[in-house]
Coordinates of C-alpha atoms and ligand atoms in Angstrom, one line a residue:
X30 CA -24.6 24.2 24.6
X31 CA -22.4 21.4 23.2
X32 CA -25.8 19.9 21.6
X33 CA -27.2 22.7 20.2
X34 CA -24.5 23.7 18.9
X35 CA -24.0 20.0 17.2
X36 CA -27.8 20.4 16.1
X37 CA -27.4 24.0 14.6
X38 CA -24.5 21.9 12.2
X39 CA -26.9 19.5 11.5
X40 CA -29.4 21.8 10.4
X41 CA -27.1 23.8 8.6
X42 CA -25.3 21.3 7.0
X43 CA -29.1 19.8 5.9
X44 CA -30.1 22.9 4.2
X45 CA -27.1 23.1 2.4
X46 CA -27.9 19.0 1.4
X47 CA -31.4 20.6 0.2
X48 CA -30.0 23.6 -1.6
X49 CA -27.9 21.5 -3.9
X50 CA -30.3 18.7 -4.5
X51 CA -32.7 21.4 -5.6
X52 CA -29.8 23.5 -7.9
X53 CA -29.3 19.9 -9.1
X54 CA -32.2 19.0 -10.0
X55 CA -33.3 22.7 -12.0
X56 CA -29.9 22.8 -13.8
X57 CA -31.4 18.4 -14.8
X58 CA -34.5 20.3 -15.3
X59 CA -33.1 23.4 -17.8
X60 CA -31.1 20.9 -19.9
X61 CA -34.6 18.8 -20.7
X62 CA -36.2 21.7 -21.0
X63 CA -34.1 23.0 -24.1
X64 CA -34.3 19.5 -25.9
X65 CA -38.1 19.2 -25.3
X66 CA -38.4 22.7 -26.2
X67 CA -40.1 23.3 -22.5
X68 CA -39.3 27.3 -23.0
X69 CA -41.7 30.0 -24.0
X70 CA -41.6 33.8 -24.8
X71 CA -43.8 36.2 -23.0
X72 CA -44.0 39.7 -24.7
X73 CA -44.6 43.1 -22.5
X74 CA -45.6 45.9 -24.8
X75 CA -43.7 49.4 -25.1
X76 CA -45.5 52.3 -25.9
X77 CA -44.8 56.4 -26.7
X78 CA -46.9 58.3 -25.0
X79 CA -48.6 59.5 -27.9
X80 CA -50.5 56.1 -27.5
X81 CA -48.1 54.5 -30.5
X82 CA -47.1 50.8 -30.1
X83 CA -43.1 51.2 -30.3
X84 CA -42.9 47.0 -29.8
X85 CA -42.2 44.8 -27.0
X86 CA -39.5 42.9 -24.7
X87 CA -39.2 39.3 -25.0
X88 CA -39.2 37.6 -21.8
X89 CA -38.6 34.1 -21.1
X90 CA -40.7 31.2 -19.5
X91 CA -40.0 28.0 -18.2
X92 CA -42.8 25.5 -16.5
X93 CA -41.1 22.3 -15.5
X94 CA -43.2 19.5 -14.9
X95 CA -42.1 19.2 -11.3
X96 CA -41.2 22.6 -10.1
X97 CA -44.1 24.4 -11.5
X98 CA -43.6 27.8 -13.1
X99 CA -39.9 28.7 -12.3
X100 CA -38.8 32.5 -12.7
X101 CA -36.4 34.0 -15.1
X102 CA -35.0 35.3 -11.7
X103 CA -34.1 31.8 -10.2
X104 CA -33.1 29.9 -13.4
X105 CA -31.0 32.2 -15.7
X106 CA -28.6 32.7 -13.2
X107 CA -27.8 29.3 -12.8
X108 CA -28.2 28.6 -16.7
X109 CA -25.3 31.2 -17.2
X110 CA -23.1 29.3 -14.3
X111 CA -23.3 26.0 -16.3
X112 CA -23.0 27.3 -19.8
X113 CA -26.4 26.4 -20.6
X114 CA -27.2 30.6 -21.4
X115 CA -25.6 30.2 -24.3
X116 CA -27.8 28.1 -26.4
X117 CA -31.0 29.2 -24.5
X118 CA -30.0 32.6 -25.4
X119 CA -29.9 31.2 -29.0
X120 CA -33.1 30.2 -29.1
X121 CA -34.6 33.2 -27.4
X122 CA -32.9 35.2 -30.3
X123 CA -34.3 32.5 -33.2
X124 CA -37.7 33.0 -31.8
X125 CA -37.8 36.4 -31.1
X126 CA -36.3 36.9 -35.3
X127 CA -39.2 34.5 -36.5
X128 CA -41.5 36.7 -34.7
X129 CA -40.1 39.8 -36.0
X130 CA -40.2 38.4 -39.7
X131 CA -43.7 37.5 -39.1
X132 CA -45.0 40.7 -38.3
X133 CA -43.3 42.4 -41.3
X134 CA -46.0 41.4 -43.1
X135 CA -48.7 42.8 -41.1
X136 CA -49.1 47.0 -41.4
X137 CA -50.4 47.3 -38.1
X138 CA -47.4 45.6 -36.5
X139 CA -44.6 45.7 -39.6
X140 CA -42.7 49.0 -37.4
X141 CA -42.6 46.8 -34.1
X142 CA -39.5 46.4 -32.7
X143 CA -38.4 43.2 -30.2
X144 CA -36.4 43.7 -27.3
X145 CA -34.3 40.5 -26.3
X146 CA -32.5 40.2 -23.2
X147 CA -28.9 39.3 -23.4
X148 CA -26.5 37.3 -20.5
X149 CA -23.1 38.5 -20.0
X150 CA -22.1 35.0 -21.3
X151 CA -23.9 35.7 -24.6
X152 CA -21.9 39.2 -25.3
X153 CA -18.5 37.6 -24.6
X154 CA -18.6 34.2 -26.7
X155 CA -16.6 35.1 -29.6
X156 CA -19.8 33.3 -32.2
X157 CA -22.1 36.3 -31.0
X158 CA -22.0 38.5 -33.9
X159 CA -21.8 35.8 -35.9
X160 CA -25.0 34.1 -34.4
X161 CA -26.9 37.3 -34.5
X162 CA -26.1 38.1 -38.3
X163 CA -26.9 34.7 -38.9
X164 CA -30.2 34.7 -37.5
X165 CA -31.4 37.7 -38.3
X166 CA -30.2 36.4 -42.3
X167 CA -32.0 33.1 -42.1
X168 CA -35.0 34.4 -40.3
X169 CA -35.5 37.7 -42.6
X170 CA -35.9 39.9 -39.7
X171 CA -35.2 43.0 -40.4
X172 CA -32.0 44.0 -38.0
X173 CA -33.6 47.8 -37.7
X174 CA -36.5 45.9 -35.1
X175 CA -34.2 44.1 -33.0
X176 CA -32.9 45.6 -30.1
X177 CA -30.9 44.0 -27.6
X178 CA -30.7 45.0 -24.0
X179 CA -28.1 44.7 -21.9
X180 CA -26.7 45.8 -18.3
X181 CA -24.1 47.9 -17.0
X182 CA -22.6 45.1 -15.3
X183 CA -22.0 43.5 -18.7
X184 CA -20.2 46.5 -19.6
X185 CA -16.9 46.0 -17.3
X186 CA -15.1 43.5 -18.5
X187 CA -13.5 44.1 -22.0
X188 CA -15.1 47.0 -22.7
X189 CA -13.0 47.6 -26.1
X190 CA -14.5 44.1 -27.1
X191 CA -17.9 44.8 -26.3
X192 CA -18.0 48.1 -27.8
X193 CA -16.3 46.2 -31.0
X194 CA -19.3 44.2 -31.0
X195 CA -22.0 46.4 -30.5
X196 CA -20.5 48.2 -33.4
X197 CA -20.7 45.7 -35.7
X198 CA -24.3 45.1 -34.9
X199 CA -25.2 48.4 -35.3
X200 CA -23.4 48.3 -38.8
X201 CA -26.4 46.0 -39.7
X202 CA -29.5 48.4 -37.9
X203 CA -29.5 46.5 -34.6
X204 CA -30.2 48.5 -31.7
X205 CA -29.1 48.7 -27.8
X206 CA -31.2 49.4 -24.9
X207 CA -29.1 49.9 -21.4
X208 CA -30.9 48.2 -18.8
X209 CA -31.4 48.6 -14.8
X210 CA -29.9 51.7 -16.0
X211 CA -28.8 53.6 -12.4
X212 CA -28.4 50.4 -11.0
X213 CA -25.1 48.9 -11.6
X214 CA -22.0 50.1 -11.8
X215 CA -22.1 53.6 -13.7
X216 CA -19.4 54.8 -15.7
X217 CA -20.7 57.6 -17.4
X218 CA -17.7 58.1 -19.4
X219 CA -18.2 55.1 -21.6
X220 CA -21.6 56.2 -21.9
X221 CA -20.5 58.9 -25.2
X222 CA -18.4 55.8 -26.1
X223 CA -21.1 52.9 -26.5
X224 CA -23.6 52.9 -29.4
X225 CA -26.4 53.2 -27.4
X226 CA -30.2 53.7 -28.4
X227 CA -31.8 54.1 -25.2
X228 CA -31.6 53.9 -21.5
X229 CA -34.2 52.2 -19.6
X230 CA -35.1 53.1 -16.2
X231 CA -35.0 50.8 -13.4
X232 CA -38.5 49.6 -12.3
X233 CA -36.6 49.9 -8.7
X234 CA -36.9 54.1 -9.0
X235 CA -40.6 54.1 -10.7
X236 CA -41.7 51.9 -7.8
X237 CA -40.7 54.9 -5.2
X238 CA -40.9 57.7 -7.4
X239 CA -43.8 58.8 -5.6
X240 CA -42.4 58.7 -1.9
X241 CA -38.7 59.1 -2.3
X242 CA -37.6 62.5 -3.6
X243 CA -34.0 60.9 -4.3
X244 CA -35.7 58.7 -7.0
X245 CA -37.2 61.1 -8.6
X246 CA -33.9 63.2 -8.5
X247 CA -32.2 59.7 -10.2
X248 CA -35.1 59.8 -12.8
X249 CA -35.1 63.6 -13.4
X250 CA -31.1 62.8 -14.0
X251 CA -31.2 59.5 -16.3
X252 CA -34.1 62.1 -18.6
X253 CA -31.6 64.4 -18.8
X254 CA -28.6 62.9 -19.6
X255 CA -30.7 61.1 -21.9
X256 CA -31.4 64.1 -23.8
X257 CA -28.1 65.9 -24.0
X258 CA -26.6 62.3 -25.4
X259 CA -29.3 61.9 -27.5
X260 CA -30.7 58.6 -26.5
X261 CA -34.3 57.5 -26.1
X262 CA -35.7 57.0 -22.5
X263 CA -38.0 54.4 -21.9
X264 CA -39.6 53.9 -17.9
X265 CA -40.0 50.4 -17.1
X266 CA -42.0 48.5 -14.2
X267 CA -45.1 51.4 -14.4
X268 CA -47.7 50.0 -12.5
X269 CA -50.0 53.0 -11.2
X270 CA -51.5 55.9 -13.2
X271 CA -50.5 58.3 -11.2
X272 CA -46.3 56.8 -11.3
X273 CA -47.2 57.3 -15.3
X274 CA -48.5 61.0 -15.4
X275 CA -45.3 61.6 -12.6
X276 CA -42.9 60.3 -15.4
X277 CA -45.0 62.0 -18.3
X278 CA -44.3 65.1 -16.3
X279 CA -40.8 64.9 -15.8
X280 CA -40.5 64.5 -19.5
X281 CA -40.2 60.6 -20.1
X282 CA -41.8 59.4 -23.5
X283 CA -41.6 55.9 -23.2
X284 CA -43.2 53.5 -20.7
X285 CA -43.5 49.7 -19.7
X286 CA -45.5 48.1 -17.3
X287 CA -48.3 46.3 -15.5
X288 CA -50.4 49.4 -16.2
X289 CA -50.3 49.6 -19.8
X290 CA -49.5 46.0 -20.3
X291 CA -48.1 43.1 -18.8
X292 CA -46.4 40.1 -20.6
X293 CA -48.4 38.2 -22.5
X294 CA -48.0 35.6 -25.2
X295 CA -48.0 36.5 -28.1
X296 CA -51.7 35.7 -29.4
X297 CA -52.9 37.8 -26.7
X298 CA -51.2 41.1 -27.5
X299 CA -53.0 43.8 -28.1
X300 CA -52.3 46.9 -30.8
X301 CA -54.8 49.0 -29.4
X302 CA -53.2 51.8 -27.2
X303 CA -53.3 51.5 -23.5
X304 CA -51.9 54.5 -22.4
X305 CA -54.3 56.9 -20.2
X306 CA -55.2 60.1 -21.9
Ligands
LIG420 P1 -35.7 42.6 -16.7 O1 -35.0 42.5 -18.0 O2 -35.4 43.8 -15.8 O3 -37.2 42.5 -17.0 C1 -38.2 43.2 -16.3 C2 -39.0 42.3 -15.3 O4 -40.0 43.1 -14.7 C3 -39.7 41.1 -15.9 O5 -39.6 40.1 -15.0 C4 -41.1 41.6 -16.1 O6 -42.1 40.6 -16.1 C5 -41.2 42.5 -14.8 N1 -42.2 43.5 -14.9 C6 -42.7 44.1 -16.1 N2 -43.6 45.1 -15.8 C7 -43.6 45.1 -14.4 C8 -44.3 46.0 -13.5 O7 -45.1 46.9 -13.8 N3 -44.1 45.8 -12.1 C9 -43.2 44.8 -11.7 N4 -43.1 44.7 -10.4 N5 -42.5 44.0 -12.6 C10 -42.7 44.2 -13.9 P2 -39.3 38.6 -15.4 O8 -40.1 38.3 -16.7 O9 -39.6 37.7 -14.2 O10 -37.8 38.6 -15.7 C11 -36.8 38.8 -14.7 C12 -35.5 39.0 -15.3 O11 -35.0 37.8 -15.9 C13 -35.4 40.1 -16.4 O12 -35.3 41.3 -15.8 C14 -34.1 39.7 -17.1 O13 -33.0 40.2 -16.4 C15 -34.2 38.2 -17.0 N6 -34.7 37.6 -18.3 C16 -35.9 37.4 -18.7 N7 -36.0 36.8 -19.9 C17 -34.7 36.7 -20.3 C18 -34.0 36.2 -21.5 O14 -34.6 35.8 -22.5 N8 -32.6 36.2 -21.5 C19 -31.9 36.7 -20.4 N9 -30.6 36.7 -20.5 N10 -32.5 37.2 -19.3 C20 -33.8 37.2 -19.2
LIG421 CA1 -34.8 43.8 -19.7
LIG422 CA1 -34.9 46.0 -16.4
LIG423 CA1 -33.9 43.5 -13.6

């Protein structure tokens, strides 16, 4: 018992060795990625249901010559431990402007909107109204197709601050989407409070609507509070035609997913509608 006991330590005590040298060596990994300009966008299309292109979210990529592909889920946590959020959220914001500006000049595409993904980090450095007003200026996006997303967990610290902020953004035309929406921490009474565009439906509920009656009970109740506060609802993670016509009949507009779309870059979106009839 004495041994094994000794050789369970080692093992632990190696896989905790492991562990770091590998957080070690993606956080050496992100920091050369942002000066060699390793990171790409991905864009996932967002369509009515009318078949209309309403725009896309931005998603980030990073390939690092030695790890491979690594996802958004495994790096931007650890990029907003060390700091290193803020100026890749920077850049995700420049790109996603530039973009913007040059589809302004294209009728098919001039109404798109981008949706950029914001860390907690970002929302609470005092620069980031600055950063945004400044990039949207020196890009000539126009602020009316740039919404940001954000999650309910970013909404519980400072909420006076935050909803400071947003206001100021939305002074200029920028928009909010609430993201993972049913999955945080849900304070509906800030809700009326936040200047909110939309609510976007955790992919987590769409996955079960089919099977679990208490997802669609979630969903039927996100639609409706949705429409009495006057916000847009958009369905994310739709994979399946029948998950679509489910939402389509329980009164969602808005929809996001492998089905119609998955994320692309940008030379290989496509305008034409993908929605089933
Ligand atoms: P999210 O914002 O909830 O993004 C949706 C995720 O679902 C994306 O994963 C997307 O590729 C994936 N997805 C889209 N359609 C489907 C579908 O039909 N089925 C399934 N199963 N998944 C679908 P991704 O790209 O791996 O991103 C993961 C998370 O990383 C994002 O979750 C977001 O929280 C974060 N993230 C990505 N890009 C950025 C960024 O630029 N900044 C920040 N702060 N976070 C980002
Ligand atoms: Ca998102
Ligand atoms: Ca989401
Ligand atoms: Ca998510």
């Amino acid at each position: 018992a004495k041994n094994r006991g000794r050789n369970q330590y080692c093992f632990y005590d190696s896989t905790l060795q492991a562990k770091v040298l590998a957080r070690a060596s993606m956080l050496e990994g992100l920091r050369l990625a942002l000066s060699e300009q390793r990171f790409c966008l991905h864009y996932q299309m967002q369509y009515h249901s009318n078949g209309q292109v309403l725009g896309a979210e931005v998603l980030l990529r990073w390939t690092d010559p030695e790890l491979g592909a690594v996802s958004p889920e495994d790096f931007i946590p650890l990029a907003e431990e060390c700091g290193l959020i803020l100026p890749i959220g920077a850049w995700v914001l420049q790109q996603s402007c530039q973009q913007l500006a040059s589809w302004q000049t294209d009728p098919l595409k001039a109404s798109w909107h981008l949706a950029v993904n914001l860390s907690v980090r970002q929302l609470h450095d005092p620069s980031f109204v600055a950063l945004v007003t400044d990039t949207l200026q020196q890009t000539g996006a126009n602020p009316a197709n740039l919404v940001l997303e954000l999650t309910e967990t970013q909404l519980l610290q400072d909420i006076e601050a935050v909803i400071g902020k947003m206001q100021q953004l939305r002074a200029l035309g920028v928009r909010f989407s609430l993201d993972d929406f049913g999955t945080g921490y849900s304070s509906l009474s800030y809700l009326k409070r936040l200047p909110l565009h939309q609510l976007k439906i955790d992919g987590s509920f769409v996955r079960d609507l089919l099977d679990d009656p208490s997802d669609e009970a979630i969903i039927r109740t996100i639609l409706a509070l949705g429409s009495s506060l006057e916000l847009h609802v958009i369905a994310e993670g739709v994979e399946t035609t029948a998950q679509y016509l489910a939402l389509k009949q329980l009164g969602c507009q808005q929809f996001q997913g492998y089905l119609l779309g998955r994320p692309v870059p940008v030379a290989a979106l496509s305008s034409a509608p993908q929605i089933p009839a």
